[in-house]
mmCIF file of C-alpha atoms in Angstrom:
data_model
loop_
_atom_site.group_PDB
_atom_site.id
_atom_site.type_symbol
_atom_site.label_atom_id
_atom_site.label_comp_id
_atom_site.label_asym_id
_atom_site.label_seq_id
_atom_site.Cartn_x
_atom_site.Cartn_y
_atom_site.Cartn_z
ATOM 1 C CA MET A 11 70.922 101.021 79.070
ATOM 2 C CA SER A 12 74.437 101.186 80.549
ATOM 3 C CA ILE A 13 77.583 99.438 79.368
ATOM 4 C CA VAL A 14 79.757 98.084 82.166
ATOM 5 C CA ILE A 15 83.235 96.634 82.584
ATOM 6 C CA THR A 16 83.137 93.318 84.392
ATOM 7 C CA ARG A 17 86.601 91.848 83.864
ATOM 8 C CA ARG A 18 90.090 93.138 82.980
ATOM 9 C CA GLY A 19 93.270 91.517 81.736
ATOM 10 C CA ALA A 20 96.754 92.381 80.538
ATOM 11 C CA ILE A 21 99.941 90.945 79.098
ATOM 12 C CA SER A 22 102.673 93.530 79.393
ATOM 13 C CA PRO A 23 106.262 94.174 80.454
ATOM 14 C CA PHE A 24 104.697 95.135 83.785
ATOM 15 C CA GLY A 25 103.127 91.766 84.415
ATOM 16 C CA ILE A 26 101.368 88.682 83.148
ATOM 17 C CA GLY A 27 97.803 89.185 84.332
ATOM 18 C CA ILE A 28 95.925 92.170 85.663
ATOM 19 C CA ASP A 29 97.063 91.801 89.290
ATOM 20 C CA ASP A 30 100.778 91.861 88.447
ATOM 21 C CA PHE A 31 100.244 94.668 85.953
ATOM 22 C CA LEU A 32 98.490 96.885 88.501
ATOM 23 C CA LYS A 33 101.038 96.123 91.206
ATOM 24 C CA ASN A 34 104.041 96.911 89.040
ATOM 25 C CA ILE A 35 102.800 100.138 87.425
ATOM 26 C CA GLN A 36 102.653 101.691 90.898
ATOM 27 C CA ILE A 37 106.444 101.684 91.048
ATOM 28 C CA LYS A 38 108.426 103.767 88.562
ATOM 29 C CA GLN A 39 109.971 101.360 86.073
ATOM 30 C CA SER A 40 112.786 102.129 83.675
ATOM 31 C CA PRO A 41 112.769 100.919 80.071
ATOM 32 C CA THR A 42 115.174 98.122 79.233
ATOM 33 C CA ALA A 43 117.548 97.480 76.345
ATOM 34 C CA ILE A 44 115.785 95.828 73.417
ATOM 35 C CA ASN A 45 117.150 92.369 72.648
ATOM 36 C CA ILE A 46 114.351 90.806 70.595
ATOM 37 C CA PHE A 47 115.965 92.416 67.531
ATOM 38 C CA ASP A 48 119.335 94.051 66.892
ATOM 39 C CA VAL A 49 119.545 97.718 67.893
ATOM 40 C CA ALA A 50 123.271 97.798 68.659
ATOM 41 C CA ASN A 51 123.894 100.554 66.107
ATOM 42 C CA TYR A 52 121.235 102.926 67.452
ATOM 43 C CA ASP A 53 121.732 105.407 70.269
ATOM 44 C CA LYS A 54 118.098 105.181 71.371
ATOM 45 C CA ASN A 55 117.666 101.478 71.986
ATOM 46 C CA GLN A 56 115.458 101.038 75.037
ATOM 47 C CA ALA A 57 111.760 100.303 75.363
ATOM 48 C CA TYR A 58 109.164 98.826 77.670
ATOM 49 C CA VAL A 59 109.628 95.445 76.043
ATOM 50 C CA MET A 60 108.941 91.818 76.999
ATOM 51 C CA ASN A 61 112.344 90.437 76.113
ATOM 52 C CA ASP A 62 111.684 87.195 77.992
ATOM 53 C CA PHE A 63 108.060 86.647 76.986
ATOM 54 C CA ASP A 64 107.324 82.900 76.851
ATOM 55 C CA PRO A 65 103.890 82.081 75.411
ATOM 56 C CA LYS A 66 104.439 78.349 75.956
ATOM 57 C CA ALA A 67 104.201 78.859 79.704
ATOM 58 C CA ILE A 68 100.656 80.166 79.194
ATOM 59 C CA LEU A 69 99.370 78.471 76.032
ATOM 60 C CA GLY A 70 101.223 75.162 76.063
ATOM 61 C CA GLU A 71 103.650 73.713 73.543
ATOM 62 C CA LYS A 72 101.415 72.944 70.577
ATOM 63 C CA GLY A 73 100.168 75.085 67.709
ATOM 64 C CA LEU A 74 102.354 78.164 68.253
ATOM 65 C CA ARG A 75 104.995 77.801 65.553
ATOM 66 C CA ASN A 76 103.230 79.854 62.863
ATOM 67 C CA LEU A 77 101.811 82.539 65.157
ATOM 68 C CA ASN A 78 103.351 86.012 65.269
ATOM 69 C CA ARG A 79 104.133 87.968 68.428
ATOM 70 C CA ASN A 80 100.976 90.084 68.380
ATOM 71 C CA THR A 81 98.790 86.990 68.041
ATOM 72 C CA LEU A 82 100.603 85.374 70.963
ATOM 73 C CA PHE A 83 100.000 88.484 73.079
ATOM 74 C CA ILE A 84 96.268 88.318 72.385
ATOM 75 C CA LEU A 85 95.964 84.576 72.953
ATOM 76 C CA SER A 86 97.982 84.790 76.173
ATOM 77 C CA ALA A 87 95.965 87.715 77.531
ATOM 78 C CA LEU A 88 92.721 85.855 76.902
ATOM 79 C CA GLN A 89 94.026 82.553 78.292
ATOM 80 C CA ASN A 90 95.471 84.107 81.414
ATOM 81 C CA ASN A 91 92.601 86.421 82.317
ATOM 82 C CA PHE A 92 89.431 85.327 80.519
ATOM 83 C CA LYS A 93 89.461 81.540 80.032
ATOM 84 C CA ASP A 94 86.646 81.041 82.558
ATOM 85 C CA VAL A 95 84.652 83.836 80.895
ATOM 86 C CA ILE A 96 85.038 82.252 77.461
ATOM 87 C CA ASP A 97 84.093 78.828 78.816
ATOM 88 C CA TYR A 98 80.988 80.272 80.478
ATOM 89 C CA PHE A 99 79.716 81.947 77.309
ATOM 90 C CA ASN A 100 80.516 78.943 75.122
ATOM 91 C CA GLU A 101 78.892 76.447 77.491
ATOM 92 C CA ASN A 102 75.741 78.561 77.745
ATOM 93 C CA LYS A 103 75.632 79.206 73.990
ATOM 94 C CA LEU A 104 75.786 82.982 74.458
ATOM 95 C CA GLU A 105 77.163 85.414 71.884
ATOM 96 C CA LEU A 106 80.649 86.508 72.983
ATOM 97 C CA ALA A 107 82.267 88.781 70.388
ATOM 98 C CA LEU A 108 85.867 89.892 70.047
ATOM 99 C CA ALA A 109 87.091 93.358 68.994
ATOM 100 C CA VAL A 110 90.756 94.354 68.972
ATOM 101 C CA GLY A 111 92.413 97.656 68.185
ATOM 102 C CA SER A 112 95.860 97.397 66.615
ATOM 103 C CA ALA A 113 97.696 99.974 64.542
ATOM 104 C CA PHE A 114 99.812 97.525 62.589
ATOM 105 C CA GLY A 115 98.751 93.948 63.349
ATOM 106 C CA SER A 116 102.263 92.681 62.723
ATOM 107 C CA LEU A 117 104.640 94.704 60.579
ATOM 108 C CA GLN A 118 107.244 92.057 61.313
ATOM 109 C CA SER A 119 105.160 89.344 59.648
ATOM 110 C CA ILE A 120 104.414 91.530 56.626
ATOM 111 C CA SER A 121 108.066 92.481 56.232
ATOM 112 C CA ASP A 122 109.384 88.932 56.700
ATOM 113 C CA TYR A 123 106.998 87.545 54.098
ATOM 114 C CA GLU A 124 107.867 90.212 51.542
ATOM 115 C CA PHE A 125 111.584 89.566 52.030
ATOM 116 C CA GLU A 126 110.939 85.863 51.529
ATOM 117 C CA ILE A 127 109.160 86.618 48.237
ATOM 118 C CA PHE A 128 112.139 88.641 47.013
ATOM 119 C CA GLU A 129 114.584 85.975 48.137
ATOM 120 C CA LYS A 130 112.801 82.809 46.978
ATOM 121 C CA THR A 131 110.377 84.173 44.337
ATOM 122 C CA PRO A 132 106.577 83.772 44.724
ATOM 123 C CA ARG A 133 106.607 80.184 43.443
ATOM 124 C CA LYS A 134 108.800 78.892 46.266
ATOM 125 C CA ILE A 135 107.602 80.651 49.396
ATOM 126 C CA ASN A 136 105.694 78.932 52.209
ATOM 127 C CA PRO A 137 102.001 79.892 51.802
ATOM 128 C CA VAL A 138 101.381 79.334 55.525
ATOM 129 C CA GLY A 139 103.121 82.625 56.245
ATOM 130 C CA PHE A 140 100.678 84.647 54.172
ATOM 131 C CA ALA A 141 97.944 84.548 56.830
ATOM 132 C CA ASN A 142 100.129 86.533 59.238
ATOM 133 C CA THR A 143 100.409 89.428 56.767
ATOM 134 C CA VAL A 144 96.723 90.306 57.128
ATOM 135 C CA LEU A 145 95.940 92.991 59.716
ATOM 136 C CA ASN A 146 93.026 91.089 61.235
ATOM 137 C CA SER A 147 94.948 87.806 61.468
ATOM 138 C CA PRO A 148 95.657 88.009 65.250
ATOM 139 C CA THR A 149 91.991 88.626 66.096
ATOM 140 C CA SER A 150 90.757 85.952 63.696
ATOM 141 C CA ARG A 151 93.182 83.392 65.093
ATOM 142 C CA ALA A 152 91.921 84.167 68.593
ATOM 143 C CA ASN A 153 88.328 83.525 67.484
ATOM 144 C CA ILE A 154 89.398 80.166 66.075
ATOM 145 C CA TRP A 155 91.577 79.252 69.057
ATOM 146 C CA TYR A 156 88.775 79.884 71.574
ATOM 147 C CA SER A 157 85.821 78.864 69.360
ATOM 148 C CA LEU A 158 84.203 82.295 69.547
ATOM 149 C CA MET A 159 81.317 82.211 67.092
ATOM 150 C CA ALA A 160 80.161 85.850 67.285
ATOM 151 C CA SER A 161 81.735 88.751 65.416
ATOM 152 C CA SER A 162 85.486 89.099 64.989
ATOM 153 C CA THR A 163 86.652 92.685 64.444
ATOM 154 C CA THR A 164 90.014 94.377 64.097
ATOM 155 C CA ILE A 165 90.143 98.171 64.041
ATOM 156 C CA SER A 166 93.187 100.138 62.921
ATOM 157 C CA SER A 167 93.393 103.874 63.504
ATOM 158 C CA PHE A 168 97.009 104.390 64.573
ATOM 159 C CA ASN A 169 97.396 105.178 68.284
ATOM 160 C CA ILE A 170 93.671 105.561 68.821
ATOM 161 C CA SER A 171 92.931 102.060 67.479
ATOM 162 C CA SER A 172 91.777 100.532 70.759
ATOM 163 C CA ALA A 173 89.638 103.601 71.509
ATOM 164 C CA LYS A 174 87.858 102.893 68.242
ATOM 165 C CA ALA A 175 87.523 99.253 69.316
ATOM 166 C CA ILE A 176 85.889 100.455 72.533
ATOM 167 C CA GLU A 177 83.518 102.679 70.585
ATOM 168 C CA PHE A 178 82.662 99.840 68.187
ATOM 169 C CA SER A 179 82.057 97.441 71.080
ATOM 170 C CA ILE A 180 79.727 99.860 72.858
ATOM 171 C CA MET A 181 77.636 100.280 69.695
ATOM 172 C CA GLN A 182 77.528 96.508 69.121
ATOM 173 C CA LEU A 183 76.147 95.967 72.606
ATOM 174 C CA LEU A 184 73.669 98.843 72.422
ATOM 175 C CA THR A 185 72.278 97.426 69.172
ATOM 176 C CA ASP A 186 72.115 93.856 70.555
ATOM 177 C CA LYS A 187 74.710 92.427 68.156
ATOM 178 C CA ALA A 188 76.277 90.404 70.986
ATOM 179 C CA ASP A 189 75.640 89.400 74.594
ATOM 180 C CA ALA A 190 79.115 90.591 75.614
ATOM 181 C CA ILE A 191 82.362 91.667 73.955
ATOM 182 C CA LEU A 192 85.973 91.026 74.779
ATOM 183 C CA CYS A 193 87.378 94.408 73.780
ATOM 184 C CA GLY A 194 91.130 94.820 73.553
ATOM 185 C CA GLY A 195 94.161 96.522 72.190
ATOM 186 C CA ALA A 196 97.382 94.810 71.132
ATOM 187 C CA GLU A 197 100.680 95.964 69.695
ATOM 188 C CA GLU A 198 103.998 94.199 69.301
ATOM 189 C CA LEU A 199 107.385 95.861 69.237
ATOM 190 C CA ASN A 200 109.432 95.033 66.155
ATOM 191 C CA MET A 201 112.283 96.447 64.091
ATOM 192 C CA GLN A 202 109.970 98.050 61.546
ATOM 193 C CA THR A 203 107.983 100.013 64.126
ATOM 194 C CA PHE A 204 111.140 100.938 66.004
ATOM 195 C CA LEU A 205 112.770 102.312 62.841
ATOM 196 C CA GLY A 206 109.630 104.254 61.935
ATOM 197 C CA TYR A 207 109.826 106.133 65.221
ATOM 198 C CA TYR A 208 113.612 106.333 65.346
ATOM 199 C CA LEU A 209 114.176 107.687 61.836
ATOM 200 C CA ASN A 210 111.509 110.348 62.355
ATOM 201 C CA ASN A 211 113.152 111.493 65.603
ATOM 202 C CA PHE A 212 110.143 110.527 67.707
ATOM 203 C CA LEU A 213 112.163 108.612 70.324
ATOM 204 C CA THR A 214 114.014 109.826 73.399
ATOM 205 C CA SER A 215 116.889 108.233 75.272
ATOM 206 C CA GLU A 216 115.660 109.912 78.460
ATOM 207 C CA GLU A 217 112.331 109.513 80.217
ATOM 208 C CA ILE A 218 109.053 110.532 78.602
ATOM 209 C CA LEU A 219 108.228 114.114 79.593
ATOM 210 C CA PRO A 220 104.620 114.997 78.715
ATOM 211 C CA TYR A 221 103.594 118.658 78.520
ATOM 212 C CA ASN A 222 107.207 119.794 78.278
ATOM 213 C CA LYS A 223 107.954 122.292 75.504
ATOM 214 C CA GLU A 224 111.698 121.874 75.941
ATOM 215 C CA LYS A 225 111.848 118.069 75.592
ATOM 216 C CA ASN A 226 110.428 115.956 72.800
ATOM 217 C CA GLY A 227 110.300 112.195 72.329
ATOM 218 C CA THR A 228 108.633 109.021 73.480
ATOM 219 C CA ILE A 229 109.639 105.494 74.464
ATOM 220 C CA LEU A 230 107.912 102.569 72.810
ATOM 221 C CA GLY A 231 106.050 99.854 74.686
ATOM 222 C CA GLU A 232 104.177 96.698 73.797
ATOM 223 C CA GLY A 233 101.562 94.293 75.078
ATOM 224 C CA ALA A 234 97.861 93.503 75.042
ATOM 225 C CA GLY A 235 95.051 94.626 77.289
ATOM 226 C CA PHE A 236 91.403 93.532 77.404
ATOM 227 C CA VAL A 237 88.171 94.351 79.166
ATOM 228 C CA LEU A 238 84.927 92.407 79.159
ATOM 229 C CA LEU A 239 82.102 94.764 78.226
ATOM 230 C CA GLU A 240 78.503 93.805 79.040
ATOM 231 C CA LYS A 241 75.103 95.431 79.255
ATOM 232 C CA GLU A 242 74.408 96.277 82.870
ATOM 233 C CA GLU A 243 70.929 94.785 82.830
ATOM 234 C CA ASN A 244 72.178 91.268 82.118
ATOM 235 C CA ALA A 245 75.828 91.328 83.221
ATOM 236 C CA LYS A 246 77.115 87.862 84.038
ATOM 237 C CA PHE A 247 80.087 89.010 86.131
ATOM 238 C CA PRO A 248 80.565 91.584 88.936
ATOM 239 C CA ILE A 249 80.578 95.197 87.761
ATOM 240 C CA ILE A 250 83.893 97.035 88.086
ATOM 241 C CA ALA A 251 83.076 100.298 86.311
ATOM 242 C CA ARG A 252 80.306 101.857 84.252
ATOM 243 C CA VAL A 253 80.638 103.720 80.962
ATOM 244 C CA ALA A 254 78.614 106.837 81.752
ATOM 245 C CA GLY A 255 79.225 108.688 78.484
ATOM 246 C CA TYR A 256 81.162 108.388 75.246
ATOM 247 C CA SER A 257 81.767 110.681 72.299
ATOM 248 C CA SER A 258 83.827 110.377 69.123
ATOM 249 C CA SER A 259 84.534 112.501 66.059
ATOM 250 C CA PHE A 260 87.006 113.412 63.331
ATOM 251 C CA ASP A 261 88.291 116.966 63.482
ATOM 252 C CA SER A 262 91.397 118.352 61.775
ATOM 253 C CA ASN A 263 91.550 121.022 64.475
ATOM 254 C CA ILE A 264 92.923 118.903 67.312
ATOM 255 C CA VAL A 265 92.068 121.372 70.080
ATOM 256 C CA SER A 266 88.434 121.769 69.048
ATOM 257 C CA GLY A 267 88.100 118.027 68.382
ATOM 258 C CA ILE A 268 89.311 117.124 71.869
ATOM 259 C CA GLU A 269 87.217 119.831 73.460
ATOM 260 C CA LYS A 270 84.023 118.871 71.629
ATOM 261 C CA ASN A 271 84.213 115.200 72.596
ATOM 262 C CA ILE A 272 85.022 115.893 76.225
ATOM 263 C CA ARG A 273 82.051 118.225 76.548
ATOM 264 C CA ASN A 274 79.771 115.762 74.749
ATOM 265 C CA SER A 275 80.833 112.805 76.880
ATOM 266 C CA ILE A 276 80.297 114.748 80.107
ATOM 267 C CA GLU A 277 76.884 115.939 78.902
ATOM 268 C CA LYS A 278 75.866 112.387 77.948
ATOM 269 C CA SER A 279 76.870 111.300 81.463
ATOM 270 C CA ASN A 280 74.400 113.793 82.960
ATOM 271 C CA LEU A 281 77.329 115.390 84.772
ATOM 272 C CA LYS A 282 78.805 118.862 84.926
ATOM 273 C CA ILE A 283 82.386 119.911 84.249
ATOM 274 C CA ASP A 284 82.932 120.364 87.991
ATOM 275 C CA ASP A 285 81.962 116.729 88.667
ATOM 276 C CA ILE A 286 85.100 115.316 87.024
ATOM 277 C CA ASN A 287 87.619 114.124 89.660
ATOM 278 C CA ILE A 288 90.536 112.930 87.538
ATOM 279 C CA ILE A 289 91.625 112.992 83.877
ATOM 280 C CA PHE A 290 93.475 110.305 81.925
ATOM 281 C CA SER A 291 95.223 111.888 78.976
ATOM 282 C CA SER A 292 96.789 110.809 75.673
ATOM 283 C CA ALA A 293 100.043 112.724 76.248
ATOM 284 C CA TYR A 294 103.118 110.749 75.213
ATOM 285 C CA GLY A 295 106.061 113.134 75.004
ATOM 286 C CA ASN A 296 105.370 114.770 71.638
ATOM 287 C CA SER A 297 105.667 118.382 72.740
ATOM 288 C CA TYR A 298 103.517 119.746 69.892
ATOM 289 C CA PHE A 299 100.617 117.318 70.383
ATOM 290 C CA ASP A 300 100.778 117.409 74.183
ATOM 291 C CA GLU A 301 100.534 121.193 74.102
ATOM 292 C CA LEU A 302 97.364 121.009 71.997
ATOM 293 C CA GLU A 303 95.791 118.553 74.436
ATOM 294 C CA LYS A 304 96.771 120.806 77.347
ATOM 295 C CA GLN A 305 95.120 123.770 75.617
ATOM 296 C CA ALA A 306 91.892 121.803 75.130
ATOM 297 C CA PHE A 307 91.863 120.810 78.795
ATOM 298 C CA TYR A 308 92.372 124.418 79.855
ATOM 299 C CA ASN A 309 89.610 125.657 77.546
ATOM 300 C CA ILE A 310 87.187 123.340 79.342
ATOM 301 C CA PHE A 311 88.340 123.321 82.961
ATOM 302 C CA GLY A 312 90.280 126.572 83.272
ATOM 303 C CA ASN A 313 92.017 127.109 86.604
ATOM 304 C CA LYS A 314 90.091 124.176 88.076
ATOM 305 C CA LEU A 315 92.874 122.054 86.547
ATOM 306 C CA SER A 316 95.006 123.076 89.524
ATOM 307 C CA SER A 317 92.981 120.623 91.638
ATOM 308 C CA ILE A 318 92.318 117.864 89.059
ATOM 309 C CA PRO A 319 95.096 115.278 88.653
ATOM 310 C CA ILE A 320 95.954 114.493 85.043
ATOM 311 C CA VAL A 321 97.380 111.025 84.450
ATOM 312 C CA ALA A 322 99.538 110.476 81.372
ATOM 313 C CA VAL A 323 99.605 106.675 81.437
ATOM 314 C CA LYS A 324 102.109 106.531 78.563
ATOM 315 C CA LYS A 325 104.703 108.255 80.730
ATOM 316 C CA PHE A 326 105.125 105.149 82.849
ATOM 317 C CA ILE A 327 104.199 102.304 80.456
ATOM 318 C CA GLY A 328 105.450 103.752 77.155
ATOM 319 C CA GLU A 329 103.741 104.399 73.830
ATOM 320 C CA THR A 330 101.915 101.169 73.017
ATOM 321 C CA ILE A 331 100.395 102.768 69.904
ATOM 322 C CA GLY A 332 97.238 100.813 68.961
ATOM 323 C CA ALA A 333 96.899 99.363 72.465
ATOM 324 C CA SER A 334 97.412 102.652 74.309
ATOM 325 C CA SER A 335 93.755 103.642 74.784
ATOM 326 C CA LEU A 336 92.936 100.226 76.210
ATOM 327 C CA PHE A 337 95.770 100.526 78.718
ATOM 328 C CA GLN A 338 94.379 103.941 79.698
ATOM 329 C CA LEU A 339 91.044 102.226 80.317
ATOM 330 C CA LEU A 340 92.652 99.418 82.326
ATOM 331 C CA VAL A 341 94.446 101.806 84.667
ATOM 332 C CA SER A 342 91.533 104.215 85.081
ATOM 333 C CA SER A 343 88.992 101.470 85.789
ATOM 334 C CA SER A 344 91.324 99.991 88.407
ATOM 335 C CA LEU A 345 91.738 102.959 90.736
ATOM 336 C CA LYS A 346 90.252 100.978 93.633
ATOM 337 C CA ASP A 347 93.131 98.534 93.260
ATOM 338 C CA ILE A 348 95.849 101.199 93.022
ATOM 339 C CA LYS A 349 97.410 102.951 95.998
ATOM 340 C CA VAL A 350 99.842 105.226 94.220
ATOM 341 C CA LEU A 351 100.628 106.420 90.703
ATOM 342 C CA PRO A 352 104.268 107.178 89.801
ATOM 343 C CA SER A 353 103.340 110.484 88.196
ATOM 344 C CA VAL A 354 100.415 112.878 87.732
ATOM 345 C CA TYR A 355 100.183 116.484 86.530
ATOM 346 C CA PHE A 356 98.425 119.558 87.915
ATOM 347 C CA TYR A 357 97.987 122.926 86.268
ATOM 348 C CA SER A 358 100.020 125.698 87.873
ATOM 349 C CA GLU A 359 98.194 129.015 87.740
ATOM 350 C CA LYS A 360 101.419 130.815 88.604
ATOM 351 C CA GLU A 361 103.589 129.168 85.935
ATOM 352 C CA LYS A 362 100.760 128.682 83.411
ATOM 353 C CA LYS A 363 101.834 125.116 82.724
ATOM 354 C CA PHE A 364 101.341 121.540 83.882
ATOM 355 C CA GLU A 365 103.672 120.496 86.666
ATOM 356 C CA GLU A 366 104.470 116.945 87.687
ATOM 357 C CA THR A 367 103.702 115.435 91.080
ATOM 358 C CA LYS A 368 105.485 112.152 91.715
ATOM 359 C CA ASN A 369 104.228 109.199 93.782
ATOM 360 C CA PHE A 370 100.688 110.512 93.912
ATOM 361 C CA GLU A 371 98.537 108.736 96.490
ATOM 362 C CA ILE A 372 95.229 107.369 95.240
ATOM 363 C CA LYS A 373 92.125 107.352 97.418
ATOM 364 C CA SER A 374 89.559 105.765 95.153
ATOM 365 C CA SER A 375 86.630 107.377 96.975
ATOM 366 C CA ASN A 376 87.957 110.743 95.729
ATOM 367 C CA PHE A 377 88.124 109.621 92.110
ATOM 368 C CA GLU A 378 84.804 108.124 91.090
ATOM 369 C CA LYS A 379 84.029 110.347 88.072
ATOM 370 C CA ILE A 380 86.823 109.746 85.598
ATOM 371 C CA LEU A 381 87.406 111.444 82.255
ATOM 372 C CA LEU A 382 89.451 109.676 79.577
ATOM 373 C CA ASN A 383 90.695 111.523 76.521
ATOM 374 C CA PHE A 384 91.708 109.409 73.517
ATOM 375 C CA SER A 385 93.299 111.525 70.795
ATOM 376 C CA SER A 386 95.987 111.366 68.152
ATOM 377 C CA GLU A 387 97.573 113.466 65.428
ATOM 378 C CA CYS A 388 95.538 111.592 62.812
ATOM 379 C CA CYS A 389 92.609 113.840 63.868
ATOM 380 C CA ASN A 390 90.436 111.081 65.332
ATOM 381 C CA HIS A 391 89.328 111.976 68.851
ATOM 382 C CA SER A 392 87.234 110.242 71.481
ATOM 383 C CA ALA A 393 86.378 110.822 75.118
ATOM 384 C CA MET A 394 84.786 108.695 77.800
ATOM 385 C CA VAL A 395 83.422 109.285 81.273
ATOM 386 C CA LEU A 396 83.791 106.321 83.594
ATOM 387 C CA ASN A 397 82.067 105.747 86.933
ATOM 388 C CA ILE A 398 83.901 103.472 89.348
ATOM 389 C CA GLU A 399 81.679 101.105 91.311
#
């Protein structure tokens, strides 16, 4: 039994809807100054941020006042890209589940509510705000908003959260817990997250430079991405890509953890190492972590990496933390709709390092066996092999 992707959607600084998102990521975009909160006193103050995001244009005027930014991302992504899908499953009384990966849910909501407690005391605060402090609030509100009666799941595992949501969704479908699953990742940018990265010196004021020992730092992003996952045998919508193999594990040795899951996912796909045409990586500008991922890739592919493009999606859309794996999946499953990628990497045998190639032309017929690596410093690792239809 195969799991297939039959619909995609995105709300991001690169576009409202999958078509705009895919069109705009093909052109190198620069981060913009953050103005949704005050960063005037910080020297690193840019991000891939939706400063002008207007949920009312998508969701209408009513019922939005008590919803936080992450919830509005999720609702907008579903409304803009999946409303007909939701209507179809509801009208036919089919089980459509929802699973979302998010590292923080909404730190802004949690922080605001705690400050209100300190300021007004617990007896005088507005109880309506409490619901937004719960990590699974955005997903639960989406189930209510769209009358989804199947399971509602939020998974938090830092910047591999949406990879874990993908894994969970695959298992739910394989064990017949749902007819289909809207699987997503969502993360909002807020002052609390920004400060967490800034104060720990994880940000850069320059561009993200994966696999670069001399430069360290990332640029934050935000948004929500979704795919509709179905069983191939009873898919209700046209197949875009097929999940050929998936593997996941916890391993404190990052190199061996990455390597083990990549080998397992390729084996489960009934493929060989040489069959892989392109790799989508988790690199995000942390020189220590990126070097470990590079080592794992080399242990598996060796000098063959000189002919396999490696795509670090976070380089051109930013570190979207809990949503990052889902955005990797969106880009990789959309290669037939992409003509060029702003940046890819190839291994240089001469220099013994990964070197960047800019404005890399995509011919989808050359890239039908796709490897995705989802890894993070928290020692959770996953890998997926995707076949493009």
